[in-house]
Amino acid sequence: ALDLLGTAALLGDDLDPDLWAEVAGVEPGAVAGAISAARAGRLLARGRFAHPLVREVAEALLSRVERARRHGVAGSVLSARYRHGRGTAAGAARHLLAAVNLGEAVLSADAVELARAAAAEASRRAGHEDAARLLAEALAVCPDTGEHRAPVLCEFAEATLAVGDPELAHEAYAEATELARRAARPELLATAALGLTGGRGGFEIDLRDPERVSVLSEALAALPLRDSALRAALLARLSVALAFTAADGQRDALSNEAVAMARRIGEPGLLAATLAARCDAVSGPDHVDERLAAAREVTALARAAGDRNGELLGRRLAVVAL
């Protein structure tokens, strides 16, 4: 019973007997017996550990190797449940990351994959702090190569932008950019370049950044000359980055090409982003009607997608046009 309580201590306060038995590799009857004995000894009460110290001691009685092994098993069980639509990725990520940190390096790839999935779940419910923490833990066990590390860095940077730490986000995007260059991965370079210049779905660019135009131009040149969401996004972002330079004609052409490409691709979020850039590229009074129509389309696209930030941007652009 005490050995089974060690497994329960790793699983958490709210004990699920079925999960407990599956992770421990025993029949449900053995878990029921352990629960009965633990209740008699006043170690469990109402399906929980009677006190946090009880749980701490039960876990401390396990060796480091045994804790690593059991965390790994728990992570694998919860991963399988998650992939079959049962439960979230967060529990699996917690156990897999713990197992890797305790020495189970063979689980690193799985730990990173589930941490990224859990971070995406957290971001969808506006839990950006949780997402940033999970991705920071993933980076700590992620291989130091462009192919594996750069995507995680970009996701971490996006989460830290949402939290409100642009400096940390810029550092992460800069590292991702360098890794993508070394790995000769054009798509990763494009993602990182967009991140460096306002974030994945950003519109505001720091026009004091002397490298904003060069990094976008480099990423654009590296991509194949065919329609793609990344290419359209880069064209649009570059048209904004060239603001207050002697490139008005170039801005017009870039933003026009971006909007046309986005319409061909048919992705509403991408189209909204390129239309917003178009409003910025032709911001003078000669294009008020075009800008107003584009702004209203941005608003409609964002409303249809439930994107409040996009809707606010569309309305702002309409106010400027008016």
Short mmCIF file of C-alpha atoms in Angstrom, two decimals:
data_model
loop_
_atom_site.label_atom_id
_atom_site.label_comp_id
_atom_site.label_asym_id
_atom_site.label_seq_id
_atom_site.Cartn_x
_atom_site.Cartn_y
_atom_site.Cartn_z
CA ALA A 1 0.00 0.00 0.00
CA LEU A 2 2.83 2.41 0.82
CA ASP A 3 4.48 1.71 -2.54
CA LEU A 4 1.22 2.46 -4.33
CA LEU A 5 0.90 5.67 -2.33
CA GLY A 6 4.25 6.72 -3.83
CA THR A 7 2.72 6.52 -7.30
CA ALA A 8 -0.36 8.39 -6.10
CA ALA A 9 1.86 11.15 -4.68
CA LEU A 10 3.32 11.73 -8.14
CA LEU A 11 -0.10 11.89 -9.74
CA GLY A 12 -1.45 14.76 -7.63
CA ASP A 13 -3.93 15.57 -4.91
CA ASP A 14 -7.17 14.48 -6.60
CA LEU A 15 -6.71 10.76 -7.01
CA ASP A 16 -8.31 8.99 -9.97
CA PRO A 17 -8.28 5.27 -9.04
CA ASP A 18 -8.44 4.13 -12.68
CA LEU A 19 -5.46 6.29 -13.66
CA TRP A 20 -3.65 5.26 -10.49
CA ALA A 21 -4.04 1.56 -11.31
CA GLU A 22 -3.02 2.05 -14.96
CA VAL A 23 0.13 3.98 -14.08
CA ALA A 24 1.07 1.56 -11.29
CA GLY A 25 0.43 -1.42 -13.56
CA VAL A 26 -1.86 -3.19 -11.07
CA GLU A 27 -5.47 -4.36 -10.97
CA PRO A 28 -8.06 -1.88 -9.68
CA GLY A 29 -8.56 -4.17 -6.66
CA ALA A 30 -5.00 -3.52 -5.53
CA VAL A 31 -5.62 0.23 -5.59
CA ALA A 32 -8.87 -0.24 -3.65
CA GLY A 33 -6.93 -2.19 -1.03
CA ALA A 34 -4.29 0.55 -0.81
CA ILE A 35 -7.00 3.21 -0.42
CA SER A 36 -8.62 1.20 2.39
CA ALA A 37 -5.32 0.76 4.22
CA ALA A 38 -4.37 4.42 3.76
CA ARG A 39 -7.74 5.55 5.10
CA ALA A 40 -7.34 3.32 8.11
CA GLY A 41 -3.95 4.86 8.74
CA ARG A 42 -5.46 8.34 8.24
CA LEU A 43 -3.17 9.06 5.28
CA LEU A 44 -6.06 9.54 2.83
CA ALA A 45 -9.36 11.34 3.38
CA ARG A 46 -12.18 11.83 0.85
CA GLY A 47 -10.08 10.75 -2.10
CA ARG A 48 -7.18 13.08 -1.30
CA PHE A 49 -4.06 13.00 0.81
CA ALA A 50 -4.96 13.97 4.36
CA HIS A 51 -2.23 16.64 4.39
CA PRO A 52 0.34 17.96 1.85
CA LEU A 53 3.12 16.64 4.10
CA VAL A 54 1.76 13.10 3.70
CA ARG A 55 2.05 13.41 -0.05
CA GLU A 56 5.55 14.91 0.21
CA VAL A 57 6.76 12.05 2.42
CA ALA A 58 5.19 9.38 0.19
CA GLU A 59 7.02 10.89 -2.81
CA ALA A 60 10.28 11.36 -0.89
CA LEU A 61 10.37 7.64 -0.04
CA LEU A 62 10.89 6.91 -3.75
CA SER A 63 14.42 7.01 -5.17
CA ARG A 64 15.27 9.51 -7.91
CA VAL A 65 15.43 6.71 -10.45
CA GLU A 66 12.04 5.36 -9.38
CA ARG A 67 10.45 8.84 -9.47
CA ALA A 68 11.80 9.35 -12.99
CA ARG A 69 10.45 5.99 -14.12
CA ARG A 70 6.98 6.52 -12.64
CA HIS A 71 6.72 10.06 -14.00
CA GLY A 72 7.63 8.63 -17.40
CA VAL A 73 4.93 5.96 -17.17
CA ALA A 74 2.35 8.52 -16.02
CA GLY A 75 3.32 10.82 -18.90
CA SER A 76 2.98 8.00 -21.43
CA VAL A 77 -0.43 6.94 -20.09
CA LEU A 78 -1.75 10.49 -20.09
CA SER A 79 -0.28 11.13 -23.56
CA ALA A 80 -2.16 8.13 -24.93
CA ARG A 81 -5.38 9.38 -23.30
CA TYR A 82 -4.85 12.86 -24.74
CA ARG A 83 -4.27 11.52 -28.25
CA HIS A 84 -7.53 9.56 -28.00
CA GLY A 85 -9.45 12.70 -27.02
CA ARG A 86 -9.54 12.03 -23.28
CA GLY A 87 -8.13 14.80 -21.11
CA THR A 88 -5.73 17.63 -21.79
CA ALA A 89 -2.07 17.75 -22.70
CA ALA A 90 -1.07 19.60 -19.52
CA GLY A 91 -0.96 16.55 -17.23
CA ALA A 92 1.07 14.51 -19.69
CA ALA A 93 3.48 17.40 -20.21
CA ARG A 94 3.99 17.84 -16.46
CA HIS A 95 4.96 14.21 -15.94
CA LEU A 96 7.13 13.93 -19.06
CA LEU A 97 9.04 17.12 -18.22
CA ALA A 98 9.55 15.87 -14.66
CA ALA A 99 10.83 12.53 -15.96
CA VAL A 100 13.33 14.20 -18.28
CA ASN A 101 14.55 16.53 -15.54
CA LEU A 102 15.09 13.47 -13.32
CA GLY A 103 17.22 11.75 -15.95
CA GLU A 104 14.90 10.11 -18.51
CA ALA A 105 16.46 11.93 -21.46
CA VAL A 106 14.94 9.47 -23.92
CA LEU A 107 11.56 11.15 -23.30
CA SER A 108 12.77 14.63 -24.30
CA ALA A 109 11.03 14.71 -27.70
CA ASP A 110 7.71 13.57 -26.21
CA ALA A 111 8.04 16.07 -23.35
CA VAL A 112 8.60 18.96 -25.78
CA GLU A 113 5.70 17.87 -28.03
CA LEU A 114 3.20 17.64 -25.14
CA ALA A 115 4.45 20.87 -23.54
CA ARG A 116 3.85 22.68 -26.84
CA ALA A 117 0.35 21.18 -27.09
CA ALA A 118 -0.41 22.16 -23.49
CA ALA A 119 0.91 25.68 -24.12
CA ALA A 120 -1.36 26.02 -27.15
CA GLU A 121 -4.33 24.93 -25.02
CA ALA A 122 -3.38 27.50 -22.38
CA SER A 123 -3.04 30.30 -24.96
CA ARG A 124 -6.49 29.54 -26.40
CA ARG A 125 -8.02 30.23 -22.99
CA ALA A 126 -5.81 33.34 -22.50
CA GLY A 127 -3.54 31.55 -20.02
CA HIS A 128 -0.46 33.19 -21.52
CA GLU A 129 1.60 32.97 -18.31
CA ASP A 130 1.01 29.20 -18.19
CA ALA A 131 1.93 28.91 -21.87
CA ALA A 132 5.17 30.83 -21.38
CA ARG A 133 6.11 28.68 -18.36
CA LEU A 134 5.44 25.42 -20.22
CA LEU A 135 7.45 26.54 -23.24
CA ALA A 136 10.34 27.72 -21.05
CA GLU A 137 10.42 24.23 -19.49
CA ALA A 138 10.30 22.70 -22.97
CA LEU A 139 13.24 24.84 -24.09
CA ALA A 140 15.25 23.61 -21.11
CA VAL A 141 15.08 20.01 -22.43
CA CYS A 142 14.91 20.74 -26.18
CA PRO A 143 17.83 19.78 -28.46
CA ASP A 144 19.93 22.81 -29.38
CA THR A 145 19.31 22.63 -33.13
CA GLY A 146 17.44 24.93 -35.47
CA GLU A 147 14.99 22.29 -36.63
CA HIS A 148 13.86 21.42 -33.09
CA ARG A 149 14.55 24.51 -30.99
CA ALA A 150 13.59 27.38 -33.32
CA PRO A 151 9.83 26.55 -33.47
CA VAL A 152 9.66 26.29 -29.67
CA LEU A 153 11.51 29.61 -29.34
CA CYS A 154 8.99 31.28 -31.64
CA GLU A 155 6.06 29.92 -29.63
CA PHE A 156 7.73 30.98 -26.37
CA ALA A 157 8.35 34.46 -27.77
CA GLU A 158 4.71 34.79 -28.85
CA ALA A 159 3.54 33.78 -25.36
CA THR A 160 5.88 36.27 -23.68
CA LEU A 161 4.62 38.99 -26.02
CA ALA A 162 1.09 38.21 -24.87
CA VAL A 163 2.25 38.33 -21.24
CA GLY A 164 3.78 41.76 -21.87
CA ASP A 165 7.54 41.15 -22.02
CA PRO A 166 8.64 42.36 -25.48
CA GLU A 167 12.36 42.37 -24.59
CA LEU A 168 12.39 38.66 -23.68
CA ALA A 169 10.30 37.91 -26.75
CA HIS A 170 12.77 39.77 -28.97
CA GLU A 171 15.68 37.77 -27.52
CA ALA A 172 13.88 34.50 -28.22
CA TYR A 173 12.94 35.51 -31.76
CA ALA A 174 16.53 36.66 -32.41
CA GLU A 175 17.88 33.27 -31.31
CA ALA A 176 15.29 31.51 -33.46
CA THR A 177 16.30 33.64 -36.46
CA GLU A 178 19.95 32.68 -36.07
CA LEU A 179 19.14 28.97 -35.64
CA ALA A 180 16.90 29.03 -38.73
CA ARG A 181 19.72 30.63 -40.75
CA ARG A 182 22.20 27.94 -39.66
CA ALA A 183 19.73 25.16 -40.41
CA ALA A 184 18.84 26.71 -43.81
CA ARG A 185 15.12 26.47 -43.03
CA PRO A 186 13.27 29.21 -44.98
CA GLU A 187 9.90 28.64 -43.29
CA LEU A 188 11.43 28.89 -39.82
CA LEU A 189 13.36 31.99 -40.85
CA ALA A 190 10.15 33.59 -42.14
CA THR A 191 8.30 32.79 -38.89
CA ALA A 192 11.13 34.20 -36.79
CA ALA A 193 11.42 37.33 -38.96
CA LEU A 194 7.71 38.03 -38.57
CA GLY A 195 8.13 37.58 -34.84
CA LEU A 196 11.03 39.99 -34.68
CA THR A 197 8.97 42.63 -36.44
CA GLY A 198 5.81 42.70 -34.37
CA GLY A 199 4.91 39.13 -33.51
CA ARG A 200 3.23 36.38 -35.48
CA GLY A 201 -0.01 38.29 -35.99
CA GLY A 202 1.29 41.73 -35.12
CA PHE A 203 0.73 45.00 -36.91
CA GLU A 204 2.84 47.49 -34.94
CA ILE A 205 6.52 47.56 -35.91
CA ASP A 206 9.30 49.32 -34.04
CA LEU A 207 10.41 51.72 -36.77
CA ARG A 208 13.55 52.49 -34.76
CA ASP A 209 14.82 48.95 -35.34
CA PRO A 210 17.58 49.28 -37.97
CA GLU A 211 17.35 45.57 -38.93
CA ARG A 212 13.59 45.38 -39.51
CA VAL A 213 13.78 45.75 -43.30
CA SER A 214 16.85 43.56 -43.80
CA VAL A 215 15.55 40.58 -41.82
CA LEU A 216 12.17 40.64 -43.62
CA SER A 217 13.87 41.00 -47.00
CA GLU A 218 16.22 38.11 -46.19
CA ALA A 219 13.33 35.86 -45.19
CA LEU A 220 11.33 36.83 -48.28
CA ALA A 221 14.25 36.08 -50.59
CA ALA A 222 14.72 32.65 -48.98
CA LEU A 223 11.12 31.52 -49.59
CA PRO A 224 10.11 29.85 -52.87
CA LEU A 225 8.48 32.16 -55.46
CA ARG A 226 4.98 30.74 -55.07
CA ASP A 227 1.84 31.58 -53.16
CA SER A 228 2.05 30.80 -49.46
CA ALA A 229 0.67 32.24 -46.26
CA LEU A 230 4.19 33.02 -45.03
CA ARG A 231 5.13 34.82 -48.24
CA ALA A 232 1.96 36.93 -48.18
CA ALA A 233 2.54 37.79 -44.51
CA LEU A 234 6.16 38.80 -45.20
CA LEU A 235 5.13 41.00 -48.15
CA ALA A 236 2.56 42.75 -45.97
CA ARG A 237 4.90 43.18 -43.02
CA LEU A 238 7.68 44.54 -45.22
CA SER A 239 5.28 47.11 -46.66
CA VAL A 240 4.70 48.35 -43.11
CA ALA A 241 8.38 48.17 -42.13
CA LEU A 242 9.29 50.51 -45.01
CA ALA A 243 7.20 53.34 -43.52
CA PHE A 244 9.00 56.71 -43.34
CA THR A 245 11.57 55.63 -45.91
CA ALA A 246 11.90 56.69 -49.54
CA ALA A 247 9.94 53.65 -50.69
CA ASP A 248 6.31 54.70 -51.14
CA GLY A 249 6.03 53.06 -54.54
CA GLN A 250 7.56 49.85 -53.21
CA ARG A 251 5.17 49.84 -50.24
CA ASP A 252 2.21 50.18 -52.59
CA ALA A 253 3.39 47.28 -54.76
CA LEU A 254 4.25 45.00 -51.83
CA SER A 255 0.93 45.53 -50.07
CA ASN A 256 -1.04 45.04 -53.31
CA GLU A 257 0.77 41.79 -53.99
CA ALA A 258 0.19 40.61 -50.41
CA VAL A 259 -3.58 41.24 -50.57
CA ALA A 260 -3.89 39.55 -53.98
CA MET A 261 -1.97 36.50 -52.74
CA ALA A 262 -4.05 36.28 -49.58
CA ARG A 263 -7.26 36.35 -51.65
CA ARG A 264 -5.95 33.52 -53.82
CA ILE A 265 -5.05 31.47 -50.74
CA GLY A 266 -8.45 32.13 -49.18
CA GLU A 267 -7.38 32.27 -45.52
CA PRO A 268 -9.50 34.91 -43.70
CA GLY A 269 -6.98 35.75 -40.97
CA LEU A 270 -4.21 36.21 -43.51
CA LEU A 271 -6.43 38.37 -45.70
CA ALA A 272 -7.30 40.60 -42.73
CA ALA A 273 -3.60 41.06 -41.91
CA THR A 274 -2.69 41.98 -45.49
CA LEU A 275 -5.61 44.41 -45.76
CA ALA A 276 -4.46 46.12 -42.56
CA ALA A 277 -0.98 46.48 -44.02
CA ARG A 278 -2.52 47.87 -47.21
CA CYS A 279 -4.27 50.58 -45.17
CA ASP A 280 -0.92 51.55 -43.70
CA ALA A 281 0.92 51.50 -47.03
CA VAL A 282 -1.54 53.92 -48.71
CA SER A 283 -2.25 56.11 -45.73
CA GLY A 284 -2.55 59.41 -47.57
CA PRO A 285 -5.83 61.22 -48.38
CA ASP A 286 -5.82 60.03 -51.99
CA HIS A 287 -6.85 56.50 -50.94
CA VAL A 288 -9.52 57.14 -48.30
CA ASP A 289 -12.25 55.13 -50.05
CA GLU A 290 -9.98 52.12 -50.57
CA ARG A 291 -8.76 52.26 -46.96
CA LEU A 292 -12.27 52.53 -45.57
CA ALA A 293 -13.43 49.53 -47.59
CA ALA A 294 -10.37 47.53 -46.50
CA ALA A 295 -10.86 48.50 -42.85
CA ARG A 296 -14.49 47.40 -42.94
CA GLU A 297 -13.49 44.10 -44.52
CA VAL A 298 -10.88 43.58 -41.78
CA THR A 299 -13.59 44.20 -39.17
CA ALA A 300 -16.02 41.77 -40.85
CA LEU A 301 -13.38 39.04 -41.19
CA ALA A 302 -12.31 39.43 -37.57
CA ARG A 303 -15.90 39.39 -36.27
CA ALA A 304 -16.61 36.19 -38.20
CA ALA A 305 -13.55 34.58 -36.61
CA GLY A 306 -14.30 35.86 -33.10
CA ASP A 307 -11.02 37.79 -33.14
CA ARG A 308 -11.55 40.77 -30.83
CA ASN A 309 -8.07 42.21 -31.40
CA GLY A 310 -8.53 42.02 -35.16
CA GLU A 311 -11.93 43.69 -34.92
CA LEU A 312 -10.46 46.51 -32.84
CA LEU A 313 -7.69 46.99 -35.43
CA GLY A 314 -10.25 47.13 -38.26
CA ARG A 315 -12.32 49.74 -36.43
CA ARG A 316 -9.22 51.78 -35.65
CA LEU A 317 -8.21 51.75 -39.31
CA ALA A 318 -11.74 52.86 -40.25
CA VAL A 319 -11.57 55.76 -37.79
CA VAL A 320 -8.24 56.86 -39.29
CA ALA A 321 -9.68 56.66 -42.80
CA LEU A 322 -12.75 58.67 -41.80
#
